[in-house]
Amino acid sequence: MQLGHAPGSISPSRVGDRLAAPGSDEAVAYELLVSYLLAPEELGELVGDQPDYRVDQIRDWLYRTPVLDAQDMTNLPGDLRDEISSRLWPFQVEMEQVADGETTRKWLFRAPDGAAIEAVLMGYPRRATLCISSQAGCALACTFCATGQFGFERHLEPGEIVAQVAYAQAFLRQIGMPGVPDHLTNIVFMGMGEPLANYRRVREAIRRMVEVMGMSARSITVSTVGMVPGINQLADEPWPVSLAISLHAADDELRTSLVPINKRYPIAELEAAAAEYFEKKRRRVSIEWTMMEGVNDTLDQADKLASIARRLRAHVNLIALNPTPLSEAKPSTQLHIEEFANALKRRRVNVTVRDTRGRDIDAACGQLRAQSSPPGSSALIEIGVGD
Ligand code: SAH
């Protein structure tokens, strides 16, 4: 990132009216304004005339013990807190929705250029999992996925990805969910977008989560539709992040009809890349399988899937399809899901039937799609976060 300014040469207040999208010519001004968009190592630029220990304090507040409001950065002087307040988050919190007895919470964040970023926090007795977005929209057009149905908007910046994590972390620490840990235990790249199609920025986001926020790489799962070059690259990174492969079909004809990118990276290549990931990282790969009635829930598919899963020593996660606006596909019945799971178990494949959280607030897997206007819902809470 090129700042192009001596520390302190442009005061954030002077560029305050020059909000611009990341990546545009105005990006420098935008990055100066918003602290999460700076690399943590570049924070010194943001507060150029402050002593080093201040920079460390700010870095701690942003990454180690995040807070929702900069006024809670208690060891900073008031004027600095005021300055950071206006540029703490690289987005506005446009909407917050709750479901499942307040243990599921979806946020719609809005970037200054209008891009919508959605994240879903799911709380459990011993886990708090955040599902984050890596792109606004998605270009890969999987037929059954709401994000894919609405097309690609843009890549998210590393700071926009990390800020989703920091926001949820701050929420858990400061507000919390009933009966749920007060910190994130898992991050999954299962929100909007294909993380490996935004490789460089996702890599940098992971680096910041692991090296600066102190999260364990194993607790971070990159879920991919099967971008083979990205899987190979990820295998060579220093962090043992978990890998999930969204397979959904065990032969190329069916898979290509559901997941068009399969034409470019067919199952055999994907399996080879996943096998190599397992070899290099010694991390068990998981296979995601969205169950669609009469499409991919047959015993023939279970049989072929079992062969792949056994070769990879992979864990299979089954999830009933969440219906989406532009697809006629229906979720498999409970009975068919059980039969499918049992067929896998008979072949000694580890399998979990995943629960679906947040269906009624369109927060479930594959339902995120950057709505620009909030749906009417009784579970809806709108919270104001000033300009
Ligand atoms: N692009 C990445 C991550 C985002 S999708 C990927 O494909 O893995 C996250 C998961 O949700 C994937 O496993 C995806 O196949 C699944 N999914 C997408 N649409 C769904 C739907 N309508 N119902 C259930 N799962 C869905």
Tab-separated table of C-alpha atoms and ligand atoms in Angstrom:
chain	number	residue	atom	x	y	z
A	1	MET	CA	0.000	0.000	0.000
A	2	GLN	CA	1.379	3.382	-0.950
A	3	LEU	CA	0.556	6.172	1.383
A	4	GLY	CA	2.674	8.745	-0.380
A	5	HIS	CA	2.608	11.202	2.494
A	6	ALA	CA	5.030	12.000	5.224
A	7	PRO	CA	3.412	11.163	8.557
A	8	GLY	CA	1.195	14.000	9.607
A	9	SER	CA	1.390	15.872	6.307
A	10	ILE	CA	-2.309	15.464	5.673
A	11	SER	CA	-4.526	15.644	8.686
A	12	PRO	CA	-7.459	13.235	8.546
A	13	SER	CA	-9.859	16.105	9.111
A	14	ARG	CA	-8.672	17.805	5.922
A	15	VAL	CA	-9.452	14.761	3.849
A	16	GLY	CA	-12.616	14.002	5.735
A	17	ASP	CA	-14.882	14.981	2.875
A	18	ARG	CA	-12.987	12.909	0.332
A	19	LEU	CA	-14.391	9.474	1.033
A	20	ALA	CA	-13.541	7.161	-1.794
A	21	ALA	CA	-13.646	3.499	-2.604
A	22	PRO	CA	-10.584	1.381	-1.965
A	23	GLY	CA	-8.638	0.921	-5.169
A	24	SER	CA	-9.755	4.230	-6.669
A	25	ASP	CA	-7.545	7.286	-7.127
A	26	GLU	CA	-8.927	8.612	-3.897
A	27	ALA	CA	-7.909	5.494	-2.021
A	28	VAL	CA	-5.121	7.232	-0.159
A	29	ALA	CA	-7.549	9.638	1.440
A	30	TYR	CA	-9.926	6.810	2.327
A	31	GLU	CA	-7.163	4.745	3.869
A	32	LEU	CA	-5.924	7.632	5.920
A	33	LEU	CA	-9.386	8.100	7.248
A	34	VAL	CA	-10.094	4.570	8.230
A	35	SER	CA	-7.799	2.725	10.528
A	36	TYR	CA	-8.751	-0.882	9.673
A	37	LEU	CA	-7.907	-0.214	6.021
A	38	LEU	CA	-4.302	0.464	6.920
A	39	ALA	CA	-1.979	-2.453	7.409
A	40	PRO	CA	-1.477	-2.775	11.182
A	41	GLU	CA	2.230	-2.109	10.604
A	42	GLU	CA	1.370	1.226	8.961
A	43	LEU	CA	-0.663	2.602	11.837
A	44	GLY	CA	2.196	4.910	12.690
A	45	GLU	CA	1.280	6.856	9.553
A	46	LEU	CA	-2.222	7.406	10.817
A	47	VAL	CA	-1.123	8.945	14.075
A	48	GLY	CA	2.180	10.295	12.841
A	49	ASP	CA	2.739	12.835	15.587
A	50	GLN	CA	2.067	10.417	18.441
A	51	PRO	CA	4.689	8.560	20.459
A	52	ASP	CA	5.348	4.892	19.652
A	53	TYR	CA	3.557	3.573	22.710
A	54	ARG	CA	0.376	5.301	21.511
A	55	VAL	CA	0.606	3.484	18.212
A	56	ASP	CA	0.935	0.210	20.112
A	57	GLN	CA	-2.088	1.095	22.246
A	58	ILE	CA	-4.159	1.858	19.165
A	59	ARG	CA	-3.039	-1.356	17.488
A	60	ASP	CA	-4.091	-3.287	20.576
A	61	TRP	CA	-7.523	-1.647	20.570
A	62	LEU	CA	-8.027	-2.405	16.911
A	63	TYR	CA	-6.763	-5.964	16.836
A	64	ARG	CA	-6.290	-7.499	20.287
A	65	THR	CA	-9.214	-6.116	22.274
A	66	PRO	CA	-11.487	-4.460	19.706
A	67	VAL	CA	-14.225	-2.093	20.851
A	68	LEU	CA	-17.384	-1.025	19.052
A	69	ASP	CA	-16.815	2.641	19.801
A	70	ALA	CA	-13.468	4.417	19.969
A	71	GLN	CA	-14.654	6.221	23.103
A	72	ASP	CA	-14.073	2.907	24.876
A	73	MET	CA	-10.327	3.103	24.127
A	74	THR	CA	-9.888	4.153	27.707
A	75	ASN	CA	-6.138	4.765	27.830
A	76	LEU	CA	-6.121	7.195	24.885
A	77	PRO	CA	-6.551	10.947	25.310
A	78	GLY	CA	-9.992	12.310	24.495
A	79	ASP	CA	-9.039	14.212	21.342
A	80	LEU	CA	-7.433	11.113	19.833
A	81	ARG	CA	-10.476	9.033	20.728
A	82	ASP	CA	-12.671	11.637	19.007
A	83	GLU	CA	-10.523	11.508	15.901
A	84	ILE	CA	-10.544	7.721	15.729
A	85	SER	CA	-14.284	7.590	16.432
A	86	SER	CA	-15.110	9.100	13.086
A	87	ARG	CA	-13.020	6.597	11.161
A	88	LEU	CA	-12.888	3.446	13.237
A	89	TRP	CA	-14.914	1.163	10.942
A	90	PRO	CA	-14.456	1.110	7.171
A	91	PHE	CA	-18.224	0.741	6.811
A	92	GLN	CA	-21.439	1.776	8.422
A	93	VAL	CA	-23.534	-0.778	10.223
A	94	GLU	CA	-26.648	-0.455	8.142
A	95	MET	CA	-28.619	-3.269	9.632
A	96	GLU	CA	-28.442	-5.833	12.376
A	97	GLN	CA	-30.810	-8.784	12.535
A	98	VAL	CA	-31.173	-11.409	15.223
A	99	ALA	CA	-32.634	-14.915	15.206
A	100	ASP	CA	-32.476	-18.278	16.991
A	101	GLY	CA	-33.015	-16.844	20.481
A	102	GLU	CA	-30.385	-14.152	19.915
A	103	THR	CA	-27.698	-16.706	19.158
A	104	THR	CA	-27.597	-15.807	15.450
A	105	ARG	CA	-26.886	-12.274	14.358
A	106	LYS	CA	-26.456	-10.943	10.849
A	107	TRP	CA	-24.861	-7.614	10.061
A	108	LEU	CA	-25.186	-5.698	6.841
A	109	PHE	CA	-22.195	-3.370	6.637
A	110	ARG	CA	-22.143	-0.651	3.959
A	111	ALA	CA	-18.839	0.616	2.540
A	112	PRO	CA	-18.575	4.269	1.450
A	113	ASP	CA	-18.849	3.279	-2.223
A	114	GLY	CA	-22.133	1.495	-1.544
A	115	ALA	CA	-20.805	-2.060	-1.487
A	116	ALA	CA	-22.689	-4.254	0.951
A	117	ILE	CA	-20.738	-6.623	3.168
A	118	GLU	CA	-22.582	-9.264	5.179
A	119	ALA	CA	-21.356	-11.284	8.129
A	120	VAL	CA	-23.185	-13.770	10.346
A	121	LEU	CA	-22.287	-14.602	13.945
A	122	MET	CA	-23.485	-17.957	15.273
A	123	GLY	CA	-23.193	-18.653	18.975
A	124	TYR	CA	-23.128	-22.052	20.662
A	125	PRO	CA	-22.397	-23.097	24.268
A	126	ARG	CA	-18.689	-23.553	23.628
A	127	ARG	CA	-18.227	-21.899	20.242
A	128	ALA	CA	-18.772	-18.609	18.504
A	129	THR	CA	-18.384	-18.879	14.741
A	130	LEU	CA	-18.277	-15.894	12.443
A	131	CYS	CA	-19.110	-16.373	8.791
A	132	ILE	CA	-17.423	-13.615	6.788
A	133	SER	CA	-17.542	-12.265	3.247
A	134	SER	CA	-14.507	-11.968	0.977
A	135	GLN	CA	-16.203	-10.222	-1.958
A	136	ALA	CA	-19.257	-8.055	-2.469
A	137	GLY	CA	-21.240	-10.429	-4.641
A	138	CYS	CA	-19.661	-13.363	-6.464
A	139	ALA	CA	-18.818	-14.089	-10.083
A	140	LEU	CA	-19.006	-17.869	-9.977
A	141	ALA	CA	-22.754	-18.258	-10.428
A	142	CYS	CA	-23.387	-21.531	-8.587
A	143	THR	CA	-27.013	-22.104	-9.519
A	144	PHE	CA	-28.357	-22.649	-6.004
A	145	CYS	CA	-26.488	-19.809	-4.233
A	146	ALA	CA	-28.168	-16.443	-3.711
A	147	THR	CA	-24.898	-14.510	-3.860
A	148	GLY	CA	-24.038	-16.132	-7.194
A	149	GLN	CA	-27.482	-15.348	-8.561
A	150	PHE	CA	-26.947	-11.631	-8.068
A	151	GLY	CA	-23.513	-11.303	-9.637
A	152	PHE	CA	-20.189	-9.757	-8.731
A	153	GLU	CA	-19.712	-6.268	-7.345
A	154	ARG	CA	-16.091	-6.029	-6.195
A	155	HIS	CA	-13.345	-7.610	-4.139
A	156	LEU	CA	-13.179	-6.708	-0.457
A	157	GLU	CA	-9.984	-5.139	0.850
A	158	PRO	CA	-8.008	-6.967	3.574
A	159	GLY	CA	-9.106	-4.305	6.077
A	160	GLU	CA	-12.749	-4.781	5.147
A	161	ILE	CA	-12.421	-8.508	5.783
A	162	VAL	CA	-10.552	-8.076	9.059
A	163	ALA	CA	-12.969	-5.384	10.253
A	164	GLN	CA	-15.841	-7.905	10.063
A	165	VAL	CA	-13.869	-10.095	12.467
A	166	ALA	CA	-12.950	-7.187	14.736
A	167	TYR	CA	-16.554	-5.980	14.838
A	168	ALA	CA	-17.892	-9.400	15.866
A	169	GLN	CA	-15.080	-9.776	18.397
A	170	ALA	CA	-15.970	-6.392	19.892
A	171	PHE	CA	-19.640	-7.326	19.925
A	172	LEU	CA	-18.976	-10.566	21.825
A	173	ARG	CA	-16.717	-8.841	24.331
A	174	GLN	CA	-18.879	-5.815	24.968
A	175	ILE	CA	-22.457	-6.975	24.401
A	176	GLY	CA	-22.307	-10.733	24.071
A	177	MET	CA	-24.735	-13.522	23.277
A	178	PRO	CA	-26.600	-15.510	25.939
A	179	GLY	CA	-24.651	-18.644	26.940
A	180	VAL	CA	-21.971	-18.100	24.287
A	181	PRO	CA	-18.185	-17.527	24.748
A	182	ASP	CA	-17.137	-13.858	24.898
A	183	HIS	CA	-14.745	-14.215	21.988
A	184	LEU	CA	-14.686	-15.743	18.520
A	185	THR	CA	-13.547	-19.341	18.376
A	186	ASN	CA	-13.956	-19.915	14.620
A	187	ILE	CA	-13.903	-17.892	11.429
A	188	VAL	CA	-15.330	-19.343	8.230
A	189	PHE	CA	-15.033	-17.773	4.793
A	190	MET	CA	-18.556	-18.909	3.952
A	191	GLY	CA	-20.287	-15.575	3.507
A	192	MET	CA	-20.445	-13.745	0.223
A	193	GLY	CA	-17.795	-14.349	-2.389
A	194	GLU	CA	-15.162	-16.844	-3.393
A	195	PRO	CA	-12.138	-16.271	-1.137
A	196	LEU	CA	-9.641	-17.873	-3.515
A	197	ALA	CA	-10.799	-15.612	-6.359
A	198	ASN	CA	-9.611	-12.701	-4.194
A	199	TYR	CA	-6.432	-14.461	-3.181
A	200	ARG	CA	-3.992	-11.668	-2.416
A	201	ARG	CA	-6.387	-9.714	-0.216
A	202	VAL	CA	-7.733	-12.782	1.567
A	203	ARG	CA	-4.164	-13.894	2.236
A	204	GLU	CA	-3.358	-10.542	3.799
A	205	ALA	CA	-6.554	-10.680	5.883
A	206	ILE	CA	-5.560	-14.125	7.179
A	207	ARG	CA	-2.067	-12.847	7.955
A	208	ARG	CA	-3.518	-10.022	10.044
A	209	MET	CA	-5.915	-12.361	11.856
A	210	VAL	CA	-3.146	-14.798	12.750
A	211	GLU	CA	-0.128	-12.545	13.246
A	212	VAL	CA	-1.759	-9.427	14.653
A	213	MET	CA	-5.099	-10.475	16.144
A	214	GLY	CA	-3.556	-13.656	17.556
A	215	MET	CA	-6.154	-16.079	16.191
A	216	SER	CA	-5.141	-19.663	15.604
A	217	ALA	CA	-4.832	-20.459	11.898
A	218	ARG	CA	-6.580	-23.782	12.494
A	219	SER	CA	-9.683	-21.964	13.655
A	220	ILE	CA	-9.935	-20.196	10.291
A	221	THR	CA	-11.635	-22.123	7.482
A	222	VAL	CA	-11.281	-21.096	3.874
A	223	SER	CA	-14.210	-22.505	1.955
A	224	THR	CA	-13.790	-22.720	-1.796
A	225	VAL	CA	-15.872	-23.694	-4.758
A	226	GLY	CA	-12.706	-25.367	-6.029
A	227	MET	CA	-10.279	-22.798	-7.412
A	228	VAL	CA	-7.384	-25.196	-7.894
A	229	PRO	CA	-4.551	-22.633	-8.306
A	230	GLY	CA	-5.691	-20.887	-5.113
A	231	ILE	CA	-5.713	-24.156	-3.162
A	232	ASN	CA	-2.163	-24.855	-4.349
A	233	GLN	CA	-1.043	-21.384	-3.315
A	234	LEU	CA	-2.729	-21.664	0.081
A	235	ALA	CA	-0.909	-24.952	0.657
A	236	ASP	CA	2.387	-23.076	0.392
A	237	GLU	CA	1.478	-20.368	2.916
A	238	PRO	CA	2.946	-20.543	6.396
A	239	TRP	CA	-0.414	-20.898	8.179
A	240	PRO	CA	-2.250	-24.198	8.669
A	241	VAL	CA	-5.697	-22.810	7.915
A	242	SER	CA	-8.518	-25.306	7.478
A	243	LEU	CA	-9.788	-25.950	3.981
A	244	ALA	CA	-13.365	-26.738	2.983
A	245	ILE	CA	-14.227	-27.829	-0.540
A	246	SER	CA	-17.752	-27.123	-1.750
A	247	LEU	CA	-18.192	-30.268	-3.785
A	248	HIS	CA	-21.984	-30.858	-4.018
A	249	ALA	CA	-21.672	-33.453	-6.765
A	250	ALA	CA	-19.379	-36.409	-7.317
A	251	ASP	CA	-19.367	-36.588	-11.104
A	252	ASP	CA	-18.358	-33.860	-13.524
A	253	GLU	CA	-21.589	-33.708	-15.474
A	254	LEU	CA	-23.755	-33.047	-12.436
A	255	ARG	CA	-21.158	-30.803	-10.787
A	256	THR	CA	-20.760	-28.603	-13.855
A	257	SER	CA	-24.530	-28.111	-13.964
A	258	LEU	CA	-24.497	-26.811	-10.366
A	259	VAL	CA	-21.056	-25.219	-10.111
A	260	PRO	CA	-20.030	-23.826	-13.528
A	261	ILE	CA	-16.351	-23.363	-12.576
A	262	ASN	CA	-16.149	-27.165	-12.519
A	263	LYS	CA	-15.689	-26.985	-16.285
A	264	ARG	CA	-12.365	-25.251	-15.723
A	265	TYR	CA	-11.300	-27.231	-12.642
A	266	PRO	CA	-12.937	-30.664	-12.838
A	267	ILE	CA	-13.320	-32.991	-9.871
A	268	ALA	CA	-10.134	-34.989	-10.469
A	269	GLU	CA	-7.994	-31.833	-10.404
A	270	LEU	CA	-9.823	-30.537	-7.366
A	271	GLU	CA	-9.331	-33.816	-5.553
A	272	ALA	CA	-5.615	-33.787	-6.392
A	273	ALA	CA	-5.249	-30.232	-5.053
A	274	ALA	CA	-7.139	-31.140	-1.865
A	275	ALA	CA	-4.957	-34.215	-1.405
A	276	GLU	CA	-1.845	-32.125	-1.743
A	277	TYR	CA	-3.206	-29.608	0.756
A	278	PHE	CA	-3.723	-32.434	3.238
A	279	GLU	CA	-0.221	-33.744	2.593
A	280	LYS	CA	1.446	-30.387	3.080
A	281	LYS	CA	-0.612	-29.073	5.975
A	282	ARG	CA	-1.663	-32.242	7.727
A	283	ARG	CA	-5.042	-30.596	8.107
A	284	ARG	CA	-8.100	-32.687	7.436
A	285	VAL	CA	-9.999	-31.219	4.505
A	286	SER	CA	-13.768	-31.007	4.759
A	287	ILE	CA	-16.204	-31.513	1.936
A	288	GLU	CA	-19.352	-29.384	1.866
A	289	TRP	CA	-22.429	-30.914	0.284
A	290	THR	CA	-25.629	-28.893	-0.034
A	291	MET	CA	-28.479	-31.375	-0.251
A	292	MET	CA	-30.976	-30.831	-3.063
A	293	GLU	CA	-33.965	-33.079	-3.395
A	294	GLY	CA	-33.677	-35.416	-6.367
A	295	VAL	CA	-30.509	-33.698	-7.596
A	296	ASN	CA	-27.511	-34.780	-5.532
A	297	ASP	CA	-29.089	-36.825	-2.730
A	298	THR	CA	-29.177	-40.180	-4.533
A	299	LEU	CA	-27.425	-43.263	-3.234
A	300	ASP	CA	-25.363	-43.320	-6.417
A	301	GLN	CA	-23.953	-39.888	-5.526
A	302	ALA	CA	-23.389	-41.029	-1.926
A	303	ASP	CA	-21.387	-43.947	-3.237
A	304	LYS	CA	-19.178	-41.804	-5.469
A	305	LEU	CA	-18.787	-39.185	-2.749
A	306	ALA	CA	-17.725	-41.875	-0.291
A	307	SER	CA	-14.898	-42.924	-2.622
A	308	ILE	CA	-13.608	-39.348	-2.881
A	309	ALA	CA	-13.973	-38.689	0.848
A	310	ARG	CA	-12.148	-41.885	1.746
A	311	ARG	CA	-9.270	-41.196	-0.592
A	312	LEU	CA	-8.943	-37.705	0.897
A	313	ARG	CA	-9.678	-38.843	4.458
A	314	ALA	CA	-12.041	-35.895	4.434
A	315	HIS	CA	-14.922	-35.078	6.725
A	316	VAL	CA	-18.240	-34.547	4.934
A	317	ASN	CA	-20.657	-31.823	6.035
A	318	LEU	CA	-24.188	-32.218	4.749
A	319	ILE	CA	-26.459	-29.212	4.777
A	320	ALA	CA	-30.020	-28.975	3.527
A	321	LEU	CA	-30.352	-26.433	0.744
A	322	ASN	CA	-31.607	-23.057	1.828
A	323	PRO	CA	-34.032	-22.055	-0.906
A	324	THR	CA	-32.998	-18.983	-2.883
A	325	PRO	CA	-35.000	-16.619	-5.096
A	326	LEU	CA	-33.781	-17.614	-8.544
A	327	SER	CA	-33.525	-21.373	-8.204
A	328	GLU	CA	-36.251	-24.000	-8.211
A	329	ALA	CA	-34.093	-26.455	-6.298
A	330	LYS	CA	-35.642	-27.802	-3.102
A	331	PRO	CA	-33.965	-29.011	0.062
A	332	SER	CA	-33.748	-32.763	0.496
A	333	THR	CA	-36.212	-34.216	2.965
A	334	GLN	CA	-34.989	-35.146	6.427
A	335	LEU	CA	-35.399	-38.800	5.500
A	336	HIS	CA	-33.270	-38.497	2.389
A	337	ILE	CA	-30.582	-36.607	4.286
A	338	GLU	CA	-30.482	-39.373	6.898
A	339	GLU	CA	-30.341	-42.096	4.260
A	340	PHE	CA	-27.541	-40.282	2.475
A	341	ALA	CA	-25.621	-39.788	5.728
A	342	ASN	CA	-26.087	-43.461	6.629
A	343	ALA	CA	-24.813	-44.569	3.218
A	344	LEU	CA	-21.654	-42.546	3.877
A	345	LYS	CA	-21.294	-43.923	7.396
A	346	ARG	CA	-21.594	-47.486	6.093
A	347	ARG	CA	-18.586	-46.706	3.922
A	348	ARG	CA	-16.821	-45.433	7.064
A	349	VAL	CA	-16.863	-41.792	6.053
A	350	ASN	CA	-17.034	-39.179	8.819
A	351	VAL	CA	-20.164	-37.163	8.260
A	352	THR	CA	-21.998	-34.366	10.064
A	353	VAL	CA	-25.428	-33.032	9.232
A	354	ARG	CA	-25.075	-29.321	9.820
A	355	ASP	CA	-27.839	-27.289	11.393
A	356	THR	CA	-29.049	-24.293	9.478
A	357	ARG	CA	-28.956	-21.079	11.411
A	358	GLY	CA	-30.620	-17.810	10.579
A	359	ARG	CA	-32.927	-19.050	7.833
A	360	ASP	CA	-35.700	-16.669	8.774
A	361	ILE	CA	-33.405	-13.646	8.471
A	362	ASP	CA	-31.799	-14.854	5.213
A	363	ALA	CA	-28.571	-15.382	7.125
A	364	ALA	CA	-28.134	-19.045	6.311
A	365	CYS	CA	-25.497	-20.511	4.004
A	366	GLY	CA	-25.916	-19.279	0.468
A	367	GLN	CA	-28.628	-16.781	1.347
A	368	LEU	CA	-26.419	-13.724	1.670
A	369	ARG	CA	-26.849	-11.436	-1.280
A	370	ALA	CA	-26.206	-7.828	-0.412
A	371	GLN	CA	-29.744	-6.621	-0.170
A	372	SER	CA	-29.899	-2.888	-0.600
A	373	SER	CA	-33.184	-2.465	1.208
A	374	PRO	CA	-33.936	-4.297	4.414
A	375	PRO	CA	-36.699	-6.914	4.310
A	376	GLY	CA	-39.589	-6.322	6.711
A	377	SER	CA	-39.085	-8.613	9.667
A	378	SER	CA	-40.151	-8.595	13.259
A	379	ALA	CA	-36.716	-9.809	14.272
A	380	LEU	CA	-35.183	-6.743	12.711
A	381	ILE	CA	-33.331	-4.211	14.783
A	382	GLU	CA	-31.944	-1.210	13.043
A	383	ILE	CA	-29.161	0.505	14.839
A	384	GLY	CA	-27.990	3.948	13.987
A	385	VAL	CA	-24.311	4.578	13.497
A	386	GLY	CA	-23.844	8.233	12.580
A	387	ASP	CA	-22.156	9.457	9.435
B	1	SAH	N1	-17.481	-19.472	-2.444
B	1	SAH	C1	-17.143	-20.258	-1.289
B	1	SAH	C2	-17.647	-19.702	0.023
B	1	SAH	C3	-19.031	-19.113	0.058
B	1	SAH	S1	-20.404	-20.220	0.000
B	1	SAH	C4	-17.618	-21.679	-1.480
B	1	SAH	O1	-18.269	-21.948	-2.489
B	1	SAH	O2	-17.286	-22.536	-0.678
B	1	SAH	C5	-20.322	-21.077	1.540
B	1	SAH	C6	-20.996	-22.448	1.507
B	1	SAH	O3	-22.424	-22.326	1.375
B	1	SAH	C7	-20.549	-23.299	0.353
B	1	SAH	O4	-20.308	-24.602	0.773
B	1	SAH	C8	-21.726	-23.209	-0.575
B	1	SAH	O5	-21.774	-24.237	-1.500
B	1	SAH	C9	-22.876	-23.222	0.395
B	1	SAH	N2	-24.136	-22.755	-0.165
B	1	SAH	C10	-24.300	-21.868	-1.173
B	1	SAH	N3	-25.617	-21.675	-1.425
B	1	SAH	C11	-26.290	-22.454	-0.551
B	1	SAH	C12	-27.679	-22.659	-0.300
B	1	SAH	N4	-28.595	-22.019	-0.989
B	1	SAH	N5	-28.021	-23.515	0.684
B	1	SAH	C13	-27.071	-24.144	1.413
B	1	SAH	N6	-25.761	-23.993	1.238
B	1	SAH	C14	-25.360	-23.142	0.265
